């Protein structure tokens, strides 16, 4: 019998929808399907870094109940900083939860985080080196355009990785995985009521065609149907975790089938 294939998990962006990733991780843990490597874009980078640091799904579920937008936003000068609010609180939250100034080399699982340089238009994948700090990279990846000011880092002006990589499949491949599971969101019909919702819904709709292309590169795609829950509604944390959990459970048979197939090929 062959060895267990190296399983990679690609986590998409989606602001508050990222809480559904917790439900997916919970389902995988219950079935003893161990993830060996992660890649995350935007909110997926946030959940990915916490999980890669060793925080399990049950603790992530507790954290999700405590998060509010007041903890994730700070006032900024719009004209000067190119955004309605600063994403600095995201960096502080990551430091608080996994330890200040933690480096990618210190994580328990390999992690790739995707951002976009608004100057060159290029995708930037962290870590560039093992010594790169986790929190600033996650902050940059989560900086939804217009809403959050982009993050200046060296010669880069970094913004949300979902602009070019709504599902970070290519970044995950850097880890040399044998089997790729992707998690993406399928929002239902609802009317966005503020600038925050309009910005994120626009990005989600723009990424739909790209997600279709990714399906050919994935072994399993877990599509989480978020219904009429708006992406900025953290009060819906438990329901988002539940829909993520159920979406993953529906794919467990397919995941086991792919794992068994890769074992046989080894």
XYZ file of C-alpha atoms in Angstrom:
266
model
C 0.000 0.000 0.000
C 1.319 3.440 -0.907
C 2.017 6.237 1.526
C -0.553 8.914 2.362
C -0.485 11.625 -0.311
C 0.538 15.122 0.716
C -2.739 17.053 0.992
C -2.917 20.779 0.341
C -5.816 23.077 1.178
C -6.461 26.296 -0.780
C -8.675 28.792 1.066
C -10.389 31.549 -0.906
C -11.178 35.092 0.160
C -14.587 36.512 0.954
C -14.251 38.709 4.064
C -16.741 37.354 6.651
C -17.408 34.289 4.519
C -13.940 33.104 5.538
C -15.490 31.893 8.795
C -16.994 29.035 6.771
C -13.438 27.725 6.338
C -13.555 26.832 10.022
C -16.458 24.484 9.365
C -14.514 22.819 6.545
C -11.503 22.298 8.814
C -13.793 20.934 11.531
C -15.225 18.316 9.160
C -11.764 17.271 7.956
C -10.509 16.945 11.530
C -13.475 14.759 12.512
C -12.610 12.382 9.675
C -8.878 12.407 10.527
C -8.029 13.891 7.118
C -4.767 15.647 7.955
C -3.824 18.741 5.968
C -0.112 19.008 5.184
C 0.067 22.449 3.589
C -2.162 25.524 3.222
C -2.470 28.562 0.990
C -4.799 31.465 1.623
C -6.092 34.573 -0.078
C -7.622 37.462 1.885
C -9.850 36.007 4.634
C -8.541 32.578 3.706
C -5.052 33.799 4.582
C -6.274 34.821 8.040
C -7.908 31.465 8.809
C -5.015 29.632 7.152
C -2.348 31.295 9.274
C -4.223 30.530 12.488
C -4.650 26.875 11.551
C -1.053 26.560 10.338
C 0.100 27.922 13.707
C -1.545 24.989 15.463
C -4.940 26.440 16.434
C -7.501 23.687 15.862
C -11.037 24.081 14.532
C -12.777 24.036 17.918
C -10.679 26.970 19.153
C -11.145 28.788 15.832
C -14.881 28.422 16.331
C -14.577 30.152 19.710
C -12.477 32.938 18.223
C -15.060 33.465 15.478
C -17.709 34.219 18.099
C -15.521 36.984 19.533
C -14.548 38.820 16.331
C -16.240 42.103 15.466
C -15.525 44.664 12.766
C -14.558 47.124 15.497
C -11.496 44.899 16.089
C -10.582 44.717 12.407
C -10.755 48.348 11.337
C -9.037 51.595 12.274
C -9.725 55.144 11.005
C -7.481 56.438 8.240
C -7.080 59.537 6.069
C -8.813 58.400 2.883
C -7.011 60.681 0.434
C -3.576 60.058 1.902
C -3.881 56.327 2.609
C -6.091 55.278 -0.310
C -8.758 53.488 1.738
C -11.695 54.085 4.027
C -10.071 52.300 6.960
C -6.695 50.861 7.939
C -6.088 47.113 8.082
C -3.519 47.512 10.862
C -5.895 45.907 13.416
C -5.800 42.681 11.372
C -2.035 42.545 11.809
C -2.420 43.167 15.545
C -5.080 40.437 15.810
C -2.803 37.895 14.131
C 0.064 38.831 16.458
C -2.279 38.484 19.426
C -3.547 35.041 18.414
C -0.352 33.347 17.209
C 2.331 35.379 18.984
C 3.964 38.676 18.089
C 6.447 38.759 15.211
C 6.023 35.091 14.333
C 7.765 34.044 11.132
C 6.589 31.679 8.414
C 9.445 29.334 9.322
C 7.934 28.936 12.813
C 4.556 27.632 11.663
C 3.586 24.013 12.305
C 2.312 23.646 8.735
C 3.699 25.276 5.582
C 1.614 28.281 4.527
C 1.520 30.505 1.443
C -0.230 33.880 1.535
C -1.202 35.735 -1.649
C -1.332 39.504 -2.105
C -1.239 41.772 -5.172
C 1.157 44.643 -5.837
C -0.946 47.540 -7.126
C 2.125 49.214 -8.658
C 3.330 46.404 -10.932
C 0.074 44.454 -11.054
C 1.957 41.318 -10.045
C 0.859 38.608 -7.657
C 3.096 38.472 -4.562
C 3.283 35.179 -2.679
C 4.612 35.036 0.869
C 6.900 33.854 2.267
C 9.557 35.315 0.022
C 11.978 33.907 2.622
C 11.556 31.777 5.748
C 12.217 34.851 7.869
C 9.218 36.801 6.575
C 6.780 37.863 9.270
C 3.307 36.313 9.064
C 1.086 39.129 10.357
C 2.049 41.858 7.821
C 1.619 39.415 4.925
C -1.837 38.375 6.140
C -2.799 42.009 6.662
C -1.783 42.836 3.087
C -3.687 39.874 1.670
C -6.843 40.922 3.578
C -6.765 44.551 2.416
C -9.916 44.664 0.290
C -9.535 47.491 -2.295
C -11.135 50.861 -1.519
C -12.355 49.615 1.879
C -8.924 48.933 3.382
C -5.934 51.090 2.528
C -3.216 49.106 0.700
C -0.100 48.172 2.638
C 3.245 49.671 1.690
C 5.988 47.056 1.978
C 9.345 47.883 0.425
C 8.741 48.688 -3.251
C 5.290 47.072 -3.150
C 1.880 48.603 -2.510
C -0.027 45.492 -1.490
C -3.726 44.775 -1.634
C -6.179 41.859 -1.476
C -4.822 38.692 -3.089
C -8.271 37.901 -4.448
C -7.813 40.532 -7.156
C -5.699 38.048 -9.137
C -5.934 34.792 -7.187
C -9.385 34.298 -5.625
C -8.382 30.698 -4.956
C -4.607 30.349 -4.336
C -4.024 27.122 -6.255
C -0.713 28.103 -7.853
C 0.651 29.310 -4.517
C -0.285 25.980 -2.949
C 1.608 24.070 -5.626
C 4.850 25.597 -4.321
C 4.500 23.184 -1.416
C 4.749 20.159 -3.703
C 1.370 18.699 -2.779
C -0.045 15.500 -4.271
C -3.722 16.316 -3.759
C -5.416 19.709 -3.756
C -8.649 20.575 -1.971
C -10.049 24.034 -2.694
C -12.691 25.922 -0.729
C -14.670 28.661 -2.486
C -17.916 30.531 -1.876
C -21.130 30.675 -3.843
C -23.134 33.606 -2.483
C -26.873 33.711 -3.072
C -29.036 36.578 -4.206
C -28.993 39.642 -1.987
C -28.818 43.400 -2.345
C -25.621 44.961 -0.969
C -26.533 47.887 1.242
C -23.246 49.688 1.843
C -19.868 50.367 0.263
C -18.226 47.493 2.117
C -20.721 44.947 0.781
C -20.605 46.392 -2.730
C -16.811 46.153 -2.856
C -16.610 42.577 -1.707
C -19.601 41.329 -3.714
C -18.094 42.888 -6.835
C -14.867 40.957 -6.244
C -16.739 37.704 -5.637
C -18.752 38.090 -8.842
C -15.664 39.009 -10.849
C -13.877 35.888 -9.629
C -16.596 33.411 -10.648
C -15.131 32.740 -14.104
C -11.658 32.247 -12.606
C -13.030 29.720 -10.121
C -14.418 27.684 -13.020
C -10.907 27.492 -14.484
C -9.461 26.395 -11.131
C -11.786 23.390 -10.987
C -9.653 21.607 -13.587
C -6.613 21.935 -11.322
C -8.306 20.695 -8.168
C -8.858 17.179 -6.934
C -11.825 18.343 -4.873
C -13.661 21.675 -4.796
C -15.766 22.406 -1.736
C -18.300 25.042 -2.785
C -19.881 26.738 0.197
C -23.316 28.170 -0.553
C -23.633 31.190 1.713
C -27.230 32.024 0.771
C -28.408 35.512 1.633
C -25.821 36.057 4.362
C -23.849 39.189 3.503
C -20.085 38.875 3.543
C -19.618 41.567 6.202
C -21.972 39.993 8.749
C -19.797 38.544 11.511
C -22.939 38.045 13.620
C -23.656 35.117 11.275
C -20.444 33.348 12.338
C -22.093 30.170 13.593
C -24.310 29.748 10.543
C -21.328 30.280 8.222
C -19.282 27.698 10.119
C -22.205 25.279 9.832
C -22.633 25.716 6.052
C -18.886 25.225 5.617
C -19.058 22.078 7.724
C -21.968 20.638 5.740
C -20.370 21.526 2.385
C -17.191 19.672 3.396
C -19.104 16.639 4.660
C -20.821 16.353 1.284
C -17.385 16.042 -0.328
C -15.871 13.556 2.147
C -16.572 10.584 -0.096
C -14.836 12.287 -3.001
C -11.882 13.255 -0.801
C -11.441 9.678 0.477
C -11.708 8.384 -3.082
C -8.971 10.754 -4.289
C -6.746 9.951 -1.305
C -7.128 6.219 -1.943
C -6.373 6.724 -5.631
C -3.180 8.638 -4.889
C -2.103 5.953 -2.394
C -2.567 3.312 -5.062
C -0.464 5.351 -7.504
C 2.375 5.793 -4.982
